[in-house]
Short mmCIF file of C-alpha atoms in Angstrom, two decimals:
data_model
loop_
_atom_site.label_atom_id
_atom_site.label_comp_id
_atom_site.label_asym_id
_atom_site.label_seq_id
_atom_site.Cartn_x
_atom_site.Cartn_y
_atom_site.Cartn_z
CA MET A 19 -33.11 -19.56 2.45
CA TYR A 20 -31.97 -18.81 5.89
CA ILE A 21 -31.64 -15.47 7.54
CA GLY A 22 -30.22 -15.40 11.13
CA ASN A 23 -28.68 -12.62 12.36
CA PHE A 24 -30.83 -10.13 11.14
CA TYR A 25 -33.27 -11.24 12.87
CA ARG A 26 -31.15 -11.76 16.43
CA LEU A 27 -30.55 -7.75 15.78
CA VAL A 28 -34.44 -6.38 14.83
CA SER A 29 -36.85 -7.76 16.79
CA PHE A 30 -40.16 -8.43 14.70
CA PRO A 31 -43.76 -9.24 15.98
CA SER A 32 -44.73 -12.60 15.14
CA GLU A 33 -47.10 -11.52 12.69
CA LEU A 34 -44.52 -9.72 10.32
CA ILE A 35 -42.76 -12.68 10.70
CA ASN A 36 -45.07 -14.99 9.43
CA GLU A 37 -45.51 -12.92 6.85
CA ILE A 38 -42.26 -12.66 5.39
CA GLU A 39 -42.10 -16.47 5.59
CA SER A 40 -45.28 -17.37 3.37
CA THR A 41 -44.31 -14.39 1.00
CA CYS A 42 -40.47 -14.88 0.59
CA HIS A 43 -40.56 -18.21 1.15
CA VAL A 44 -37.87 -18.21 4.23
CA VAL A 45 -37.69 -20.42 7.26
CA VAL A 46 -37.55 -18.25 10.28
CA PHE A 47 -36.08 -20.38 12.83
CA PRO A 48 -36.82 -19.93 16.33
CA GLY A 49 -33.41 -19.12 17.72
CA MET A 50 -33.40 -15.99 15.52
CA LEU A 51 -36.67 -14.56 17.18
CA SER A 52 -35.57 -12.08 20.02
CA ALA A 53 -35.25 -13.27 23.52
CA GLU A 54 -38.46 -10.49 23.80
CA ILE A 55 -40.16 -12.55 21.35
CA ARG A 56 -39.53 -15.89 23.10
CA ASN A 57 -39.76 -15.22 26.02
CA ARG A 58 -43.09 -12.97 26.62
CA ARG A 59 -43.96 -12.68 30.20
CA ALA A 60 -47.14 -9.93 32.14
CA GLY A 61 -44.87 -7.05 32.70
CA PRO A 62 -46.01 -4.04 30.86
CA SER A 63 -49.28 -1.90 32.10
CA LYS A 64 -52.23 -2.69 29.81
CA ALA A 65 -52.34 0.66 27.89
CA SER A 66 -48.51 -0.03 26.92
CA MET A 67 -49.06 -2.64 25.72
CA THR A 68 -52.43 -1.39 23.30
CA ARG A 69 -50.11 1.40 21.90
CA VAL A 70 -47.27 -1.28 21.13
CA HIS A 71 -49.39 -3.31 19.83
CA SER A 72 -51.36 -0.48 17.67
CA ILE A 73 -47.75 0.28 16.28
CA VAL A 74 -46.81 -3.45 15.52
CA SER A 75 -50.22 -3.79 13.87
CA ASP A 76 -50.12 -0.62 11.27
CA ALA A 77 -46.78 -1.34 10.33
CA THR A 78 -47.42 -5.19 10.24
CA TYR A 79 -50.29 -3.62 7.78
CA LYS A 80 -48.63 -2.04 5.83
CA LEU A 81 -46.21 -4.67 5.04
CA ARG A 82 -49.02 -6.80 4.07
CA ARG A 83 -49.86 -4.17 1.98
CA LEU A 84 -46.68 -3.58 0.20
CA PRO A 85 -46.10 -5.57 -3.43
CA VAL A 86 -44.35 -9.43 -3.02
CA ARG A 87 -41.16 -7.23 -5.00
CA ALA A 88 -41.13 -4.85 -2.39
CA LYS A 89 -41.28 -7.23 0.82
CA CYS A 90 -38.18 -9.57 -0.77
CA PHE A 91 -36.29 -6.70 -1.86
CA LEU A 92 -36.32 -5.27 1.47
CA ILE A 93 -35.40 -8.02 3.00
CA SER A 94 -32.66 -8.68 0.67
CA ALA A 95 -31.36 -5.43 1.10
CA ALA A 96 -31.50 -6.15 5.13
CA VAL A 97 -29.13 -9.35 4.49
CA LEU A 98 -26.99 -7.63 1.71
CA SER A 99 -26.13 -4.57 4.30
CA PHE A 100 -25.52 -7.05 7.40
CA TYR A 101 -23.14 -8.71 4.95
CA LEU A 102 -21.54 -5.65 3.75
CA TYR A 103 -21.13 -4.62 7.84
CA GLY A 104 -19.55 -7.81 7.75
CA CYS A 105 -16.90 -7.43 5.40
CA LEU A 106 -15.93 -3.64 6.96
CA PHE A 107 -15.80 -5.85 10.23
CA LEU A 108 -13.71 -7.99 8.75
CA SER A 109 -11.30 -5.61 6.89
CA LEU A 110 -10.65 -3.54 9.71
CA SER A 111 -9.63 -6.19 12.47
CA LYS A 112 -7.66 -8.20 9.84
CA ASN A 113 -3.89 -7.60 8.90
CA HIS A 114 -3.56 -8.49 5.81
CA LEU A 115 0.52 -7.62 5.66
CA THR A 116 0.55 -10.86 7.17
CA GLU A 117 -0.51 -13.11 4.46
CA GLU A 118 1.64 -14.21 1.70
CA SER A 119 -0.76 -14.07 -1.13
CA TYR A 120 -1.49 -10.89 -0.37
CA LEU A 121 2.39 -9.78 -0.14
CA GLN A 122 2.95 -12.70 -3.41
CA THR A 123 6.08 -13.90 -2.12
CA GLU A 124 5.75 -17.39 -3.47
CA LYS A 125 6.55 -14.66 -6.91
CA CYS A 126 10.25 -14.25 -6.08
CA PRO A 127 12.37 -13.65 -6.82
CA ALA A 128 10.21 -11.94 -9.36
CA CYS A 129 9.63 -9.56 -6.79
CA PHE A 130 11.27 -6.71 -5.10
CA GLY A 131 12.75 -9.10 -2.32
CA HIS A 132 11.99 -10.46 1.21
CA SER A 133 14.07 -8.17 4.10
CA ILE A 134 11.04 -6.67 5.56
CA CYS A 135 9.09 -9.63 6.08
CA MET A 136 9.51 -10.83 9.18
CA ASP A 137 8.35 -8.06 10.52
CA LEU A 138 5.11 -8.13 8.51
CA LYS A 139 4.43 -11.32 9.57
CA ASP A 140 4.65 -10.50 12.93
CA GLY A 141 3.08 -7.90 12.64
CA LEU A 142 4.91 -4.69 13.62
CA ILE A 143 3.58 -3.13 10.43
CA LYS A 144 0.09 -2.52 9.96
CA MET A 145 -2.51 -0.22 7.35
CA LYS A 146 -3.72 2.48 8.21
CA GLY A 147 -7.03 4.56 7.49
CA TRP A 148 -8.85 4.12 4.37
CA SER A 149 -6.27 1.31 3.33
CA ARG A 150 -7.34 -0.98 5.94
CA LEU A 151 -10.75 -2.00 3.42
CA ARG A 152 -9.58 -4.61 1.33
CA PHE A 153 -12.41 -3.75 -0.71
CA LEU A 154 -11.78 -0.31 -1.76
CA ASP A 155 -8.34 -1.27 -3.82
CA PHE A 156 -10.08 -1.36 -6.81
CA VAL A 157 -10.32 2.47 -6.51
CA ASN A 158 -6.24 2.64 -5.66
CA LEU A 159 -5.33 1.53 -9.25
CA LYS A 160 -1.69 3.21 -7.54
CA ASN A 161 -1.47 0.06 -5.21
CA VAL A 162 -0.01 2.39 -2.48
CA HIS A 163 -1.17 2.27 1.04
CA ILE A 164 -0.01 4.52 4.74
CA GLY A 165 0.99 2.02 7.36
CA HIS A 166 2.54 2.59 10.77
CA HIS A 167 5.14 0.07 11.75
CA GLU A 168 5.30 -0.12 15.62
CA GLY A 169 8.61 -1.63 16.05
CA LEU A 170 10.15 1.76 14.22
CA GLU A 171 7.02 3.89 15.77
CA LYS A 172 6.58 5.72 12.18
CA THR A 173 4.07 5.76 10.09
CA VAL A 174 5.44 4.20 7.16
CA VAL A 175 4.26 3.99 3.14
CA LEU A 176 3.52 0.36 1.44
CA LYS A 177 4.01 0.66 -2.18
CA LYS A 178 3.36 -2.17 -4.85
CA LEU A 179 4.98 0.46 -7.36
CA ALA A 180 2.62 -1.41 -10.39
CA HIS A 181 -0.59 -1.88 -11.49
CA ASN A 182 -2.55 -5.22 -10.78
CA ARG A 183 -2.88 -5.63 -13.97
CA GLU A 184 0.39 -4.52 -14.88
CA TRP A 185 2.11 -7.26 -12.76
CA GLU A 186 -0.21 -9.49 -14.71
CA ASN A 187 1.08 -8.80 -17.79
CA ILE A 188 4.62 -9.15 -16.30
CA ASP A 189 4.13 -12.97 -15.23
CA ASP A 190 2.82 -13.57 -18.85
CA LYS A 191 6.04 -11.92 -20.64
CA ILE A 192 8.03 -14.62 -18.10
CA CYS A 193 6.12 -17.00 -19.10
CA THR A 194 5.62 -16.60 -22.92
CA ASP A 195 9.65 -16.01 -22.77
CA ALA A 196 10.61 -19.23 -20.98
CA ASN A 197 8.38 -21.16 -23.56
CA ARG A 198 5.59 -22.15 -20.54
CA PRO A 199 2.07 -21.65 -20.40
CA LEU A 200 0.23 -18.98 -19.26
CA GLY A 201 -0.37 -18.74 -15.57
CA CYS A 202 3.05 -20.47 -14.64
CA ASP A 203 4.65 -20.44 -11.85
CA VAL A 204 7.22 -17.80 -12.60
CA ALA A 205 9.28 -18.09 -9.32
CA ARG A 206 10.64 -21.54 -10.86
CA VAL A 207 10.50 -20.25 -14.22
CA LEU A 208 11.88 -16.94 -14.48
CA ASP A 209 15.38 -18.17 -14.95
CA LYS A 210 13.99 -20.46 -18.22
CA MET A 211 13.98 -16.77 -19.58
CA LYS A 212 16.57 -16.10 -22.83
CA VAL A 213 18.07 -12.96 -20.64
CA THR A 214 17.95 -14.48 -17.43
CA ASN A 215 19.94 -18.23 -19.10
CA ALA A 216 22.68 -15.08 -20.14
CA ILE A 217 22.70 -13.53 -16.87
CA GLN A 218 23.76 -17.10 -15.61
CA ARG A 219 26.68 -17.66 -17.64
CA GLU A 220 27.93 -14.01 -18.11
CA GLY A 221 26.75 -12.42 -14.33
CA LEU A 222 24.49 -9.37 -15.14
CA GLN A 223 26.19 -7.08 -18.02
CA PRO A 224 25.08 -3.42 -18.67
CA SER A 225 23.56 -4.94 -21.59
CA HIS A 226 21.30 -7.07 -20.78
CA LEU A 227 19.66 -3.70 -18.38
CA LYS A 228 20.13 -1.71 -20.94
CA ASP A 229 16.84 -0.25 -21.38
CA LEU A 230 14.79 -1.60 -19.38
CA SER A 231 13.60 1.63 -17.59
CA TYR A 232 15.19 5.41 -17.22
CA MET A 233 17.45 4.00 -14.31
CA PHE A 234 19.45 2.00 -17.58
CA ALA A 235 18.84 4.38 -20.06
CA CYS A 236 22.57 3.90 -19.70
CA PRO A 237 23.68 1.43 -17.60
CA THR A 238 27.93 0.71 -16.84
CA TYR A 239 29.66 -1.65 -15.07
CA ASN A 240 30.15 1.38 -12.09
CA LEU A 241 26.55 1.45 -11.37
CA ILE A 242 26.08 -2.31 -11.54
CA ASP A 243 28.50 -2.55 -8.77
CA ARG A 244 27.22 0.51 -6.66
CA ILE A 245 24.33 -1.26 -7.05
CA TYR A 246 25.71 -4.49 -5.15
CA ARG A 247 27.14 -2.22 -3.13
CA TYR A 248 23.58 -1.09 -1.55
CA TYR A 249 21.51 -3.74 -2.22
CA LYS A 250 20.11 -4.97 1.04
CA GLU A 251 17.66 -8.05 -0.62
CA LYS A 252 20.15 -10.01 -0.80
CA VAL A 253 19.24 -13.85 -0.05
CA TYR A 254 22.27 -14.29 2.33
CA PRO A 255 22.68 -10.85 3.48
CA GLU A 256 26.32 -11.57 5.25
CA ARG A 257 27.89 -12.78 2.10
CA ARG A 258 29.06 -9.58 -0.15
CA GLU A 259 29.09 -11.92 -3.40
CA MET A 260 26.18 -11.93 -5.12
CA MET A 261 24.20 -15.32 -5.85
CA PHE A 262 22.52 -15.73 -9.13
CA ARG A 263 18.95 -15.62 -7.61
CA ASP A 264 19.79 -11.83 -6.20
CA LYS A 265 20.71 -10.92 -9.79
CA LEU A 266 17.85 -12.31 -11.01
CA GLN A 267 15.95 -10.46 -8.59
CA ILE A 268 17.44 -7.01 -9.38
CA TYR A 269 16.97 -7.59 -12.69
CA ALA A 270 13.01 -8.34 -12.66
CA THR A 271 12.76 -5.17 -10.61
CA ALA A 272 14.75 -3.06 -13.11
CA TRP A 273 12.13 -4.45 -15.59
CA VAL A 274 9.23 -3.71 -13.19
CA ASN A 275 10.17 -0.62 -11.97
CA PRO A 276 13.77 0.56 -10.81
CA GLU A 277 12.00 2.67 -7.25
CA PRO A 278 13.41 0.75 -4.79
CA LEU A 279 16.48 0.14 -6.86
CA ILE A 280 17.48 4.36 -7.19
CA LEU A 281 16.01 4.86 -3.02
CA GLN A 282 18.86 2.01 -1.97
CA THR A 283 21.80 2.65 -4.39
CA PHE A 284 21.07 6.87 -3.67
CA PRO A 285 20.25 6.75 0.03
CA LYS A 286 18.48 9.10 1.97
CA SER A 287 21.28 8.36 4.73
CA GLU A 288 23.67 10.34 2.30
CA GLY A 289 21.70 13.25 1.50
CA TRP A 290 20.01 12.73 -1.24
CA PRO A 291 16.00 14.18 -0.98
CA PHE A 292 14.42 10.53 -1.35
CA PRO A 293 12.53 8.74 0.88
CA GLU A 294 13.84 5.98 3.35
CA TYR A 295 13.80 2.73 2.16
CA PHE A 296 13.02 0.12 4.82
CA GLY A 297 12.85 -2.96 2.92
CA ALA A 298 10.71 -5.03 0.63
CA CYS A 299 8.97 -8.07 0.88
CA GLY A 300 7.18 -10.19 -1.95
CA ARG A 301 5.83 -7.44 -3.87
CA PHE A 302 5.73 -4.61 -2.22
CA ILE A 303 8.47 -2.42 -0.70
CA VAL A 304 8.22 0.20 2.53
CA VAL A 305 9.54 3.52 2.43
CA SER A 306 9.20 6.66 5.23
CA ASN A 307 6.07 8.79 5.18
CA GLU A 308 7.85 12.08 3.92
CA GLY A 309 4.33 14.05 3.97
CA GLU A 310 1.84 15.20 2.16
CA PRO A 311 1.84 16.59 -1.52
CA LEU A 312 3.57 19.51 -2.51
CA ASN A 313 0.08 20.76 -4.36
CA ASN A 314 -1.71 21.28 -0.84
CA PHE A 315 0.64 24.32 -0.48
CA TYR A 316 -0.26 26.00 -3.56
CA ASN A 317 -1.98 28.59 -1.83
CA ALA A 318 0.50 29.18 0.91
CA PRO A 319 1.59 32.84 1.49
CA PHE A 320 4.20 33.72 -0.62
CA HIS A 321 7.20 33.02 1.57
CA LYS A 322 6.60 30.01 2.19
CA ARG A 323 5.94 29.05 -1.56
CA ALA A 324 9.07 31.02 -1.82
CA ASP A 325 10.71 28.22 0.89
CA LEU A 326 9.58 25.17 -0.55
CA ALA A 327 10.63 26.78 -4.20
CA TYR A 328 13.86 27.03 -3.10
CA GLN A 329 14.51 23.42 -1.87
CA ILE A 330 13.34 22.68 -5.18
CA MET A 331 16.12 24.13 -6.96
CA LYS A 332 18.29 22.95 -4.18
CA ILE A 333 16.81 19.59 -4.88
CA ALA A 334 17.75 20.39 -8.83
CA GLU A 335 21.36 21.42 -7.01
CA ARG A 336 21.71 18.10 -5.69
CA LEU A 337 20.75 15.51 -8.55
CA THR A 338 22.72 17.54 -10.86
CA ASN A 339 25.70 18.35 -8.99
CA HIS A 340 29.12 17.46 -11.05
CA GLY A 341 31.05 17.11 -8.04
CA ASN A 342 29.17 13.36 -7.73
CA PRO A 343 29.92 10.51 -10.15
CA TYR A 344 26.66 10.22 -10.84
CA GLY A 345 23.97 12.48 -12.33
CA LEU A 346 20.62 11.79 -11.63
CA TYR A 347 17.56 13.53 -14.28
CA TRP A 348 14.38 14.06 -13.89
CA THR A 349 12.48 13.09 -17.05
CA ASP A 350 8.20 13.51 -15.19
CA LEU A 351 8.31 15.97 -12.97
CA SER A 352 4.93 17.60 -11.54
CA TYR A 353 3.62 18.74 -8.11
CA GLU A 354 2.97 15.15 -7.15
CA ASN A 355 6.13 13.32 -7.58
CA LEU A 356 7.03 15.77 -4.12
CA VAL A 357 5.70 15.60 -0.42
CA VAL A 358 6.31 18.43 2.13
CA ASP A 359 6.86 16.98 5.93
CA GLU A 360 6.01 18.62 8.95
CA ALA A 361 9.01 20.23 9.17
CA GLY A 362 8.62 22.14 5.57
CA ARG A 363 11.17 20.24 3.90
CA VAL A 364 10.82 18.37 0.54
CA SER A 365 11.34 15.44 -0.72
CA VAL A 366 10.99 13.39 -4.08
CA ILE A 367 8.86 9.86 -3.37
CA ASP A 368 8.37 8.99 -7.25
CA VAL A 369 11.81 8.17 -8.89
CA GLU A 370 10.99 5.41 -11.39
CA ASN A 371 11.35 7.69 -14.36
CA VAL A 372 15.07 9.11 -13.30
CA VAL A 373 18.05 8.66 -15.78
CA VAL A 374 21.18 7.56 -13.89
CA VAL A 375 24.04 9.02 -15.52
CA ASP A 376 28.27 7.58 -14.73
CA ARG A 377 29.51 10.92 -15.42
CA LEU A 378 32.87 9.05 -14.99
CA ALA A 379 32.27 6.52 -17.77
CA ILE A 380 31.49 9.23 -19.81
CA GLN A 381 34.65 11.12 -19.36
CA LYS A 382 36.38 7.89 -19.79
CA VAL A 383 34.74 7.27 -23.23
CA LYS A 384 35.19 10.93 -24.12
CA PRO A 385 31.57 10.82 -26.85
CA GLY A 386 31.64 14.28 -29.06
CA GLY A 387 31.03 17.46 -27.40
CA TYR A 388 30.69 15.31 -23.53
CA ASP A 389 32.54 18.50 -22.01
CA ASP A 390 29.81 20.82 -23.38
CA LEU A 391 26.87 21.49 -21.33
CA LEU A 392 24.17 20.39 -22.51
CA GLU A 393 21.29 22.36 -22.91
CA SER A 394 17.09 21.48 -22.52
CA LYS A 395 15.09 22.81 -25.35
CA PHE A 396 11.88 24.92 -24.29
CA ASP A 397 8.72 23.42 -25.74
CA ASP A 398 5.16 24.83 -24.87
CA CYS A 399 3.35 21.62 -25.33
CA GLY A 400 0.47 23.36 -25.70
CA GLY A 401 0.08 25.46 -22.84
CA LYS A 402 0.42 22.08 -21.17
CA ASN A 403 3.45 20.54 -18.28
CA CYS A 404 5.91 18.72 -20.44
CA LEU A 405 9.35 17.92 -20.44
CA VAL A 406 11.36 17.50 -23.76
CA PHE A 407 15.10 15.37 -23.11
CA SER A 408 16.92 13.27 -25.45
CA THR A 409 17.76 9.94 -23.06
CA GLU A 410 20.72 9.45 -25.86
CA ASP A 411 22.48 13.27 -25.04
CA LEU A 412 22.10 12.72 -20.92
CA CYS A 413 24.21 9.31 -21.17
CA SER A 414 26.94 11.28 -22.85
CA HIS A 415 27.58 14.56 -21.40
CA LYS A 416 28.94 15.30 -18.50
CA GLU A 417 26.89 18.35 -17.43
CA SER A 418 23.15 19.29 -17.71
CA ASP A 419 20.91 21.83 -16.76
CA HIS A 420 17.70 20.11 -17.48
CA ASN A 421 16.91 19.54 -13.67
CA TYR A 422 16.70 23.11 -13.13
CA PHE A 423 14.92 23.54 -16.32
CA ALA A 424 12.38 20.76 -15.18
CA ALA A 425 11.82 22.73 -12.24
CA CYS A 426 11.25 26.38 -13.60
CA ARG A 427 8.94 24.61 -16.85
CA ASN A 428 6.96 22.38 -14.44
CA LEU A 429 6.57 23.16 -11.01
CA LEU A 430 7.78 27.22 -10.16
CA SER A 431 7.49 29.74 -13.31
CA LYS A 432 3.93 30.70 -14.91
CA TYR A 433 4.52 28.16 -17.78
CA ALA A 434 4.03 25.63 -15.37
CA ASN A 435 0.18 25.02 -16.12
CA GLU A 436 -1.68 22.53 -13.96
CA GLY A 437 -5.26 24.68 -14.91
CA ASP A 438 -7.27 20.91 -15.34
CA LEU A 439 -6.07 20.15 -10.80
CA GLY A 440 -7.20 24.55 -10.40
CA MET A 441 -3.23 25.07 -10.36
CA PRO A 442 -2.42 27.76 -12.90
CA ASP A 443 0.81 29.88 -13.30
CA GLY A 444 2.87 27.58 -11.10
CA LEU A 445 4.14 27.40 -7.55
CA LEU A 446 5.11 30.72 -7.14
CA HIS A 447 1.58 32.40 -8.76
CA ASP A 448 0.39 35.74 -7.24
CA MET A 449 4.17 37.55 -7.18
CA PRO A 450 4.44 39.90 -5.23
CA ASN A 451 5.51 42.97 -6.72
CA TYR A 452 9.39 43.76 -4.46
CA ALA A 453 9.42 39.80 -5.18
CA ARG A 454 9.31 40.98 -9.20
CA ASP A 455 10.38 44.07 -8.65
CA ASP A 456 13.49 44.31 -6.13
CA PHE A 457 14.22 40.25 -7.32
CA ASP A 458 13.32 40.28 -10.38
CA LEU A 459 12.60 37.01 -9.49
CA GLU A 460 9.54 36.96 -12.85
CA TYR A 461 12.22 37.25 -15.14
CA LEU A 462 14.63 34.95 -13.92
CA LEU A 463 12.12 32.00 -14.09
CA ASN A 464 11.37 33.33 -17.41
CA GLU A 465 15.38 32.76 -18.45
CA CYS A 466 15.12 29.31 -16.59
CA VAL A 467 12.72 27.99 -18.96
CA HIS A 468 13.69 29.57 -22.28
CA PRO A 469 17.06 31.55 -22.08
CA THR A 470 17.49 33.66 -24.24
CA VAL A 471 21.64 33.27 -24.14
CA ALA A 472 23.72 31.01 -24.13
CA GLU A 473 24.08 29.01 -20.88
CA GLY A 474 22.02 31.40 -19.43
CA ARG A 475 19.76 28.23 -17.67
CA MET A 476 22.86 27.92 -15.43
CA LYS A 477 23.55 31.68 -14.92
CA ALA A 478 19.86 32.32 -14.06
CA LYS A 479 19.62 29.52 -11.73
CA GLU A 480 21.69 30.83 -9.24
CA LYS A 481 20.32 34.50 -9.25
CA ILE A 482 17.11 32.12 -8.35
CA ILE A 483 18.31 29.90 -5.67
CA ASN A 484 20.14 33.17 -4.02
CA ALA A 485 16.98 35.27 -4.10
CA LEU A 486 14.18 32.70 -3.74
CA ASP A 487 16.81 32.22 -0.17
CA MET A 488 16.24 35.44 0.80
CA LEU A 489 12.51 35.83 -0.30
CA ARG A 490 11.35 33.04 2.11
CA ASN A 491 12.92 34.87 4.92
CA VAL A 492 10.09 37.85 4.12
CA GLN A 493 6.87 38.17 4.90
CA ASP A 494 6.18 41.96 4.01
CA SER A 495 7.87 44.18 2.72
CA LYS A 496 8.86 46.16 5.11
CA ASP A 497 11.28 43.62 6.01
CA ILE A 498 13.54 44.22 2.72
CA ALA A 499 15.82 46.61 3.54
CA LYS A 500 16.79 49.31 0.41
CA GLY A 501 20.46 47.30 -0.19
CA ASP A 502 18.80 43.55 -0.21
CA ARG A 503 18.49 43.50 -4.13
CA ILE A 504 20.34 41.36 -6.63
#
């Protein structure tokens, strides 16, 4: 066993070095010793030398009296410490985003794409904070990292959109379906799967995507055409037509996590309340950093929470709006799905579980009751947050009140119970009397969760939005004019 850098950093007396060599069977080369020991010369006073000699002698004596195992343990601990410091230094100094093996670009087209690979390989995007420490990846189960894009001068978020084990399972399924041994080259055999053979023969059909994820609970040709139109990850971006490889990549993305397709197909630039999609490289996507989690504002002043609640209801309205050919419905909604930026704007950052409904297709097919409002049903769920819904019902109605129900049920009302996280009674907890009495807000939220009359949720949501719009500008009951009631 050889110990080098450790002795260069710490100066030990020769007696101590001899003791270490004889006890732990290690060889200490002269080059490992400090310059002070190798080139001792007369200089310090006799008294100083005596004091130093006394200290060294005491240390040597104490070390000699330690058991052999204790001596070896101390030395091993020192070596391990320097090894860990070395790993830390390498993690902080190396940009892993330039490595194809880290990005897993060799897996494509079983990946999300390649449109931002050049920026990553050129070192324009670097991880920040704890994300720079690769050895902490084992606790970052969601594979979400914060970075900085030097070219755009923006903070960005890098997402792998699946646990490492989930990706391994996907690879295993590809190999198995293609009749190849586990551990096969998925990039070469993806087109050997039964469904991908069909895609090559027929083109990408709704039947190929059906039920791969919530986004494709009820896929249509209109939705596929829209995906093609907005898709940024084409092999040849300058060409209008989609290559077979592009279709394979869309299929793989829909299978693993459709979030990149949602962000591209319903872009922030057109007013959708999602992060901006900058691109993909291998099994990572890069999106804009839209702020801090909503739960950080749980104890904010009431007028601030009223403003956030107002925005949440307007997002529900935007996703539901019957004026748009598509309805997007939340099936999973919690504090961690929403973030707030420095300007106080709310965005939806987790869209993996969004159902996309093609209203034009529904109107064309005209299933039974398609023109009736679909009203979501309340379930107490044992006092916990939950959403009860039917994708079949959502996919067969032009309009539903589901998003308003989700916002009131899981975020805003007293039924929004995140007690395990120390956040009971919803975002609008501890409601001041003027909000409860003058605006009837508590009653309206209850109506939004489980209405007492037909279409009561749609009636209540309009009043809730109006009330929150006024309450977000009220910091004290004195600010309320006597006539400002609903």
